[in-house]
Amino acid sequence: MKTSSFEVADVTMRPTKKTPAAPFTTSTLQQEASRKLGFSVGQTMMVAQRLYESGKITYMRTDSVNLSGLAINAAKEEIESHYGDNYVKIRKYTTKSKGAQEAHEAIRPTSMNAHEVGGSAQEKKLYSLIWKRALASQMADAQLERTTVNISASEAEGRFTATGEVIKFDGFLRVYLEGTDDEDTEKESGLLPPIKKGEIMTMQETSATQRFTLKPPRYTEAALVRKMEELGIGRPSTYAPTISTIQNREYVEKGNVEGVERIYNVLTLANNKIKDADKKEIAGADKNKLIPTDTGTVVNDYLVENFASTLDYNFTAKVEKDFDKVAEGKVEWKKLIEEFYKVFHPKVEAAINAKTEHRAGERVLGTDPKSGRQVSVKIGRYGPLAQIGEKDEEEKPLFSSLQKDQSIETITFEEVMKLFDLPRSVGEYEEKEMVANVGRFGPYIKHDSKFYSLPKELDPYKVTGEEAIAVIEDKRKKDREKIIQTFEEEPGLIVQHGRYGPYISFEKQNYKIPKTVKPEELTLEDVRKIIAETEPSKSRAKAKTTKAKAKTTKAKAKSTTTKTKAKTEKKPKAKAKSTTTKTKTKATTTKAKKTTPKKEE
């Protein structure tokens, strides 16, 4: 390379084009909202539901890419009026998936001339994404010119290649370009200077970089939806609930994976000198990915071991096809279920009756040197834990929860034994003991039946008495600053700062203070007047409980109505008429109250 001369061996210029993506289906909307807006799958469906209920978009659970003639004509008019006739290209998309249910058209705005909508910031962003995608699908291709330059070296085999692109006509790119999940995709080629075949070139610098193959990245929510769609698992309405369920049950958690520092080699040739340098990089870092937990790994291993054929990717896709046959009247559903249970039930019986030496996922790490009892790690009711001793022994086993950054697959015996150093006494303060421990929400200090969270920089295994006292005093200081006013006449009456502004606390009830009133200037009479005239604020937890109770009541009411109808059919005709009339009247009243479209479950 040092002595080689370089010449342009070939210059190829060829026209190429880019075609717009089809309008949104449920899965493509979830993927694109994740890439461009950072929305989770559940968040996307919740916002889309609100847009649909307010009549701004069409139904958002669909696997069809088809647009109605009305929508296509509206898009054509919009493109012509804003961009010109040469930007219009009518397309009629069809769904390639065999099992697709095309009862609804693709997700699109109900009115193509509405470029923006009111509502929350999330609704505005998602609507804009849907509008752009639908409009771009009916626009002309983008015309590009791709240039490829091959450069030969006189004393070396092979050729160097340089590529560049020039946009001749932007077409649909003027409105929208689809995102990608591929992390290693190279940046789009830039412009190249004017180059002719046979032109002599001078080498300024040549570099050779050592590269290592990385393991495949973990799934994001959007990438998982795409994979499920490819494998034929689920339908548009099941993607979001499936992903929410595996997170709610703590089989996976959304988080970041820290990369590992590694060294790679770079050789650089410049000015007839070769420079050999080692550089550092962080490899394998993952952001906002779905990471399996210990519980998820254990559950998955157990199911694969005992129900391999049922967990096979093709099984779900086959069942979906069989259900389609049932819907078409080609297969009787009872026969289908019977055939499945003939094979599945014996596997369930075998799994129940199987006697294993240890519980699923359990690892025996050794023996406790003090007591001589077995030390193991396993999945407990509330997650992964360490255990000293066994159930069958006279003395009860000792338990300790694993920390968030520990796994039952990788934790060592020494790390497990360290867990049993907690809780530990760190001294006395105000003649009462201070105890360091780790709980469900992280490390803390317990003092006088109160809990004080430890900051990240303090280790519960090493925290000193002085540091613990500082944590306690700091928390007390913050609590004092939180209080604005107290009253000697009413000891339980407090005016204090809250998350959403100042409020009054009295007899376990909270009352909002009007914005026009200064909380520092309130007298006892003023406070009593506000309490008398203001409804107490409901906490979010209470509100959720109330909603849950309301849903349960509704479900019970429906169940009772159904039972009433069933009983009515068996009674004499005269009584049956009377009862049925009452039931129908109730049902009509319920419908009159519920006017908004129902969410699909």
Coordinates of C-alpha atoms in Angstrom, one line a residue, residues 209-595:
T209 CA -10.0 -1.5 12.2
Q210 CA -10.4 -4.7 14.1
R211 CA -14.1 -5.7 14.6
F212 CA -15.8 -8.3 16.8
T213 CA -19.2 -9.9 16.2
L214 CA -21.8 -8.7 18.7
K215 CA -24.5 -10.9 20.0
P216 CA -28.0 -10.1 18.7
P217 CA -29.6 -7.1 20.5
R218 CA -32.5 -7.8 22.9
Y219 CA -36.0 -7.0 21.8
T220 CA -37.7 -3.7 22.2
E221 CA -41.5 -3.8 22.5
A222 CA -41.8 -2.7 18.9
A223 CA -39.3 -5.4 17.6
L224 CA -41.1 -8.0 19.6
V225 CA -44.4 -7.1 18.0
R226 CA -42.8 -7.4 14.6
K227 CA -41.4 -10.8 15.4
M228 CA -44.8 -12.0 16.7
E229 CA -46.4 -10.8 13.5
E230 CA -43.7 -12.6 11.4
L231 CA -44.3 -15.9 13.3
G232 CA -48.1 -15.6 13.1
I233 CA -48.5 -15.4 16.8
G234 CA -51.5 -13.4 18.0
R235 CA -53.8 -10.8 16.3
P236 CA -53.8 -7.0 16.3
S237 CA -55.9 -6.9 19.5
T238 CA -53.5 -9.2 21.4
Y239 CA -50.0 -7.6 20.8
A240 CA -50.3 -4.9 23.5
P241 CA -52.0 -7.1 26.2
T242 CA -49.4 -9.9 25.7
I243 CA -46.5 -7.5 26.1
S244 CA -48.1 -5.8 29.1
T245 CA -48.8 -9.2 30.8
I246 CA -45.2 -10.5 30.7
Q247 CA -44.1 -7.2 32.2
N248 CA -46.9 -7.1 34.9
R249 CA -46.0 -10.6 35.9
E250 CA -42.4 -9.7 36.1
Y251 CA -41.2 -12.3 33.5
V252 CA -39.4 -9.5 31.8
E253 CA -38.6 -5.9 32.7
K254 CA -37.9 -2.9 30.6
G255 CA -34.4 -1.5 31.3
N256 CA -30.9 -0.8 30.1
V257 CA -28.0 -3.3 29.9
E258 CA -24.6 -1.9 30.7
G259 CA -22.0 -2.7 28.0
V260 CA -18.6 -4.2 28.6
E261 CA -15.4 -2.3 27.9
R262 CA -13.2 -4.0 25.4
I263 CA -10.0 -3.1 23.4
Y264 CA -9.8 -3.2 19.6
N265 CA -6.9 -2.6 17.3
V266 CA -6.6 0.1 14.6
L267 CA -3.8 0.2 12.0
T268 CA -3.3 3.5 10.2
L269 CA -1.1 4.2 7.2
A270 CA -0.3 7.9 6.6
N271 CA 2.8 9.7 5.3
N272 CA 4.4 6.3 4.6
K273 CA 4.3 5.4 8.3
I274 CA 2.1 2.7 9.9
K275 CA 0.7 3.6 13.3
D276 CA -0.5 0.7 15.5
A277 CA -3.0 1.8 18.3
D278 CA -5.3 0.1 20.7
K279 CA -8.6 1.8 21.4
K280 CA -11.4 1.2 23.9
E281 CA -15.1 0.9 23.3
I282 CA -18.2 -0.1 25.3
A283 CA -19.8 -3.1 23.6
G284 CA -23.1 -4.8 24.1
A285 CA -24.9 -1.8 25.8
D286 CA -28.7 -2.0 25.4
K287 CA -31.2 0.8 26.0
N288 CA -34.9 0.5 26.7
K289 CA -34.9 -3.2 26.0
L290 CA -37.0 -6.1 27.4
I291 CA -34.7 -8.1 29.7
P292 CA -35.8 -11.5 31.1
T293 CA -35.9 -11.8 34.9
D294 CA -35.0 -14.8 37.0
T295 CA -38.7 -15.6 37.4
G296 CA -39.2 -15.4 33.6
T297 CA -36.2 -17.6 32.9
V298 CA -37.3 -20.3 35.3
V299 CA -40.9 -20.3 34.1
N300 CA -39.8 -20.5 30.5
D301 CA -37.3 -23.4 31.2
Y302 CA -40.0 -25.3 33.0
L303 CA -42.6 -24.8 30.3
V304 CA -40.2 -25.7 27.5
E305 CA -39.1 -28.8 29.3
N306 CA -42.7 -30.1 30.0
F307 CA -44.7 -28.6 27.1
A308 CA -42.3 -28.2 24.2
S309 CA -44.8 -28.9 21.4
T310 CA -47.4 -26.4 22.8
L311 CA -44.8 -23.7 23.2
D312 CA -43.5 -24.2 19.6
Y313 CA -43.8 -21.0 17.5
N314 CA -45.7 -22.9 14.8
F315 CA -48.3 -24.2 17.3
T316 CA -50.0 -20.8 17.9
A317 CA -50.0 -20.0 14.1
K318 CA -51.6 -23.4 13.5
V319 CA -54.3 -22.9 16.1
E320 CA -55.1 -19.5 14.5
K321 CA -55.6 -21.2 11.2
D322 CA -57.8 -23.9 12.8
F323 CA -59.9 -21.2 14.4
D324 CA -60.3 -19.5 11.0
K325 CA -61.6 -22.9 9.7
V326 CA -64.1 -23.0 12.6
A327 CA -65.3 -19.5 11.7
E328 CA -65.7 -20.6 8.1
G329 CA -67.8 -23.6 9.2
K330 CA -65.3 -26.1 7.8
V331 CA -64.4 -27.6 11.2
E332 CA -66.5 -28.2 14.4
W333 CA -65.0 -26.5 17.4
K334 CA -65.8 -29.3 19.8
K335 CA -63.8 -31.8 17.7
L336 CA -60.9 -29.4 17.5
I337 CA -60.8 -28.9 21.3
E338 CA -61.2 -32.6 21.9
E339 CA -58.2 -33.5 19.7
F340 CA -56.0 -30.9 21.5
Y341 CA -56.9 -32.1 25.0
K342 CA -56.2 -35.8 24.1
V343 CA -52.6 -34.8 23.6
F344 CA -52.3 -31.9 26.1
H345 CA -54.0 -33.4 29.2
P346 CA -51.5 -36.3 29.7
K347 CA -48.6 -33.8 29.6
V348 CA -50.2 -31.8 32.4
E349 CA -50.7 -35.0 34.5
A350 CA -47.1 -36.0 33.8
A351 CA -45.8 -32.6 34.9
I352 CA -47.9 -32.6 38.1
N353 CA -46.8 -36.1 39.1
A354 CA -43.1 -35.6 38.2
K355 CA -40.9 -35.8 41.3
T356 CA -37.9 -33.6 41.0
E357 CA -35.0 -33.5 43.4
H358 CA -35.1 -29.7 43.5
R359 CA -37.6 -27.0 42.6
A360 CA -37.5 -25.5 39.2
G361 CA -34.6 -23.0 38.9
E362 CA -33.1 -23.9 42.3
R363 CA -29.3 -23.9 42.7
V364 CA -27.5 -25.5 45.6
L365 CA -24.4 -23.5 46.3
G366 CA -22.8 -25.2 49.3
T367 CA -22.9 -25.5 53.0
D368 CA -23.1 -22.8 55.7
P369 CA -19.8 -23.0 57.7
K370 CA -21.5 -21.9 60.9
S371 CA -24.6 -24.2 61.0
G372 CA -23.6 -26.9 58.4
R373 CA -26.9 -26.4 56.7
Q374 CA -27.5 -26.3 52.9
V375 CA -27.2 -22.9 51.1
S376 CA -29.3 -22.5 47.9
V377 CA -31.0 -19.9 45.7
K378 CA -34.5 -20.2 44.2
I379 CA -37.6 -18.4 43.0
G380 CA -39.9 -17.6 45.9
R381 CA -43.4 -16.1 46.1
Y382 CA -42.0 -12.6 45.9
G383 CA -39.1 -13.2 43.5
P384 CA -35.6 -14.7 43.7
L385 CA -34.2 -15.4 47.2
A386 CA -31.4 -17.1 49.1
Q387 CA -32.1 -19.8 51.7
I388 CA -30.1 -21.5 54.4
G389 CA -31.6 -24.8 55.5
E390 CA -34.4 -26.9 54.2
K391 CA -38.1 -27.3 54.9
D392 CA -37.8 -30.8 56.5
E393 CA -35.4 -29.7 59.2
E394 CA -36.5 -29.0 62.7
E395 CA -35.0 -25.5 62.6
K396 CA -36.7 -23.1 60.3
P397 CA -34.9 -22.0 57.1
L398 CA -33.4 -18.5 56.9
F399 CA -34.3 -16.4 53.9
S400 CA -32.9 -13.3 52.2
S401 CA -34.1 -11.6 49.0
L402 CA -31.6 -11.2 46.2
Q403 CA -30.7 -7.6 45.2
K404 CA -31.9 -6.2 41.9
D405 CA -28.5 -6.6 40.2
Q406 CA -28.1 -10.2 41.3
S407 CA -29.4 -13.3 39.4
I408 CA -29.9 -16.9 40.7
E409 CA -27.9 -18.1 37.6
T410 CA -24.7 -16.1 38.3
I411 CA -24.7 -15.3 42.1
T412 CA -21.8 -16.9 44.0
F413 CA -21.7 -18.6 47.4
E414 CA -19.7 -15.7 48.9
E415 CA -22.3 -13.1 47.6
V416 CA -25.2 -15.2 49.1
M417 CA -23.5 -15.4 52.5
K418 CA -23.1 -11.7 52.5
L419 CA -26.9 -11.2 52.1
F420 CA -27.3 -12.8 55.5
D421 CA -25.2 -10.1 57.2
L422 CA -28.4 -8.0 57.1
P423 CA -30.2 -6.7 59.0
R424 CA -27.2 -5.3 61.0
S425 CA -27.1 -2.8 63.9
V426 CA -25.2 0.4 63.1
G427 CA -25.4 1.9 66.6
E428 CA -27.8 3.9 68.8
Y429 CA -29.3 7.3 68.3
E430 CA -31.6 9.0 70.9
E431 CA -31.3 5.8 73.0
K432 CA -32.9 3.8 70.2
E433 CA -31.2 1.3 67.9
M434 CA -30.5 2.0 64.2
V435 CA -30.8 -1.0 61.9
A436 CA -29.6 -1.2 58.2
N437 CA -31.4 -3.5 55.9
V438 CA -32.6 -4.0 52.3
G439 CA -36.3 -4.0 51.6
R440 CA -38.7 -4.2 48.6
F441 CA -37.9 -0.6 47.7
G442 CA -34.2 -0.7 48.3
P443 CA -31.8 -0.2 51.3
Y444 CA -32.9 1.7 54.4
I445 CA -32.3 2.6 58.0
K446 CA -34.9 1.6 60.6
H447 CA -35.1 3.8 63.7
D448 CA -37.9 4.3 66.3
S449 CA -40.3 2.2 64.0
K450 CA -39.6 4.6 61.1
F451 CA -37.9 3.9 57.8
Y452 CA -35.3 6.2 56.1
S453 CA -34.2 5.3 52.6
L454 CA -30.4 5.2 52.1
P455 CA -29.0 7.2 49.1
K456 CA -27.3 5.3 46.3
E457 CA -23.8 6.2 47.5
L458 CA -24.3 4.5 50.9
D459 CA -24.0 0.6 51.2
P460 CA -26.2 -1.0 53.8
Y461 CA -23.4 -3.5 54.5
K462 CA -20.8 -0.7 55.3
V463 CA -22.9 2.3 56.4
T464 CA -21.6 3.8 59.7
G465 CA -23.6 5.2 62.7
E466 CA -22.6 8.8 61.8
E467 CA -23.8 8.3 58.2
A468 CA -27.1 6.8 59.4
I469 CA -27.7 9.7 61.8
A470 CA -27.1 12.1 58.9
V471 CA -29.7 10.3 56.8
I472 CA -32.2 10.5 59.6
E473 CA -31.6 14.2 60.3
D474 CA -31.8 15.0 56.6
K475 CA -35.2 13.3 56.3
R476 CA -36.5 15.1 59.4
K477 CA -35.3 18.5 58.0
K478 CA -37.1 17.9 54.7
D479 CA -40.2 16.9 56.7
R480 CA -40.0 20.1 58.7
E481 CA -39.6 22.3 55.6
K482 CA -42.6 20.5 54.1
I483 CA -44.8 21.9 56.9
I484 CA -46.0 25.5 56.4
Q485 CA -48.2 25.9 59.5
T486 CA -49.5 24.0 62.5
F487 CA -52.1 25.2 65.1
E488 CA -51.9 24.6 68.9
E489 CA -55.8 24.6 69.2
E490 CA -56.0 21.8 66.6
P491 CA -52.9 19.6 66.8
G492 CA -54.0 17.3 63.9
L493 CA -54.5 20.3 61.6
I494 CA -51.5 20.9 59.3
V495 CA -50.9 23.2 56.3
Q496 CA -48.1 21.7 54.2
H497 CA -46.4 21.5 50.8
G498 CA -47.4 18.6 48.6
R499 CA -46.4 17.2 45.2
Y500 CA -49.1 19.2 43.5
G501 CA -48.9 22.3 45.6
P502 CA -49.8 23.4 49.2
Y503 CA -52.8 21.6 50.9
I504 CA -54.5 21.2 54.3
S505 CA -54.3 17.8 56.1
F506 CA -56.9 17.1 58.8
E507 CA -58.2 13.8 60.2
K508 CA -56.6 11.7 57.4
Q509 CA -58.3 13.9 54.7
N510 CA -56.6 16.3 52.4
Y511 CA -58.1 19.6 51.2
K512 CA -56.9 21.8 48.3
I513 CA -56.0 25.4 49.1
P514 CA -57.3 27.9 46.5
K515 CA -54.5 29.4 44.3
T516 CA -55.5 33.0 45.3
V517 CA -54.8 32.3 48.9
K518 CA -51.3 32.4 50.5
P519 CA -50.9 29.3 52.7
E520 CA -48.5 31.1 55.1
E521 CA -51.1 33.8 55.9
L522 CA -54.0 31.4 56.7
T523 CA -55.6 31.7 60.2
L524 CA -57.3 28.8 62.0
E525 CA -60.7 30.3 61.0
D526 CA -59.6 30.5 57.4
V527 CA -58.5 26.8 57.4
R528 CA -61.8 25.7 59.1
K529 CA -63.8 27.6 56.5
I530 CA -61.9 25.9 53.6
I531 CA -62.5 22.5 55.1
A532 CA -66.2 23.2 55.5
E533 CA -66.6 24.5 51.9
T534 CA -64.2 22.1 50.1
E535 CA -64.6 18.4 49.2
P536 CA -61.7 16.3 50.5
S537 CA -59.2 15.2 47.7
K538 CA -59.3 11.5 46.7
S539 CA -55.9 9.8 46.5
R540 CA -55.1 7.9 43.3
A541 CA -55.0 4.6 45.1
K542 CA -58.5 5.2 46.4
A543 CA -59.7 6.3 43.0
K544 CA -58.4 3.1 41.5
T545 CA -60.0 1.0 44.2
T546 CA -63.3 2.7 43.6
K547 CA -63.1 2.0 39.9
A548 CA -62.2 -1.6 40.5
K549 CA -65.2 -1.9 42.9
A550 CA -67.5 -0.3 40.3
K551 CA -66.3 -2.8 37.6
T552 CA -66.9 -5.7 40.0
T553 CA -70.4 -4.5 40.8
K554 CA -71.2 -4.2 37.1
A555 CA -69.9 -7.7 36.4
K556 CA -72.0 -9.0 39.3
A557 CA -75.1 -7.1 38.0
K558 CA -74.6 -8.7 34.5
S559 CA -74.2 -12.1 36.1
T560 CA -77.4 -11.7 38.1
T561 CA -79.3 -10.5 35.1
T562 CA -78.2 -13.5 33.1
K563 CA -79.2 -15.8 35.9
T564 CA -82.6 -14.1 36.1
K565 CA -83.2 -14.6 32.4
A566 CA -82.3 -18.3 32.7
K567 CA -84.6 -18.8 35.7
T568 CA -87.4 -16.9 33.9
E569 CA -87.4 -19.4 31.0
K570 CA -88.3 -22.3 33.4
K571 CA -91.2 -20.4 35.2
P572 CA -94.8 -20.2 34.0
K573 CA -95.4 -17.9 31.0
A574 CA -97.3 -15.1 32.8
K575 CA -94.5 -14.7 35.4
A576 CA -91.8 -15.0 32.8
K577 CA -93.3 -12.1 30.8
S578 CA -93.3 -9.8 33.8
T579 CA -89.7 -10.7 34.8
T580 CA -88.4 -10.4 31.3
T581 CA -90.0 -7.0 30.9
K582 CA -88.3 -5.7 34.0
T583 CA -84.9 -7.1 32.9
K584 CA -85.2 -5.5 29.5
T585 CA -86.1 -2.1 31.0
K586 CA -82.9 -2.3 33.2
A587 CA -80.8 -3.2 30.2
T588 CA -82.2 -0.3 28.2
T589 CA -81.4 2.2 31.0
T590 CA -77.8 0.9 31.1
K591 CA -77.4 1.4 27.4
A592 CA -78.7 4.9 27.5
K593 CA -76.1 5.9 30.0
K594 CA -73.2 4.4 28.1
T595 CA -72.7 6.4 24.9

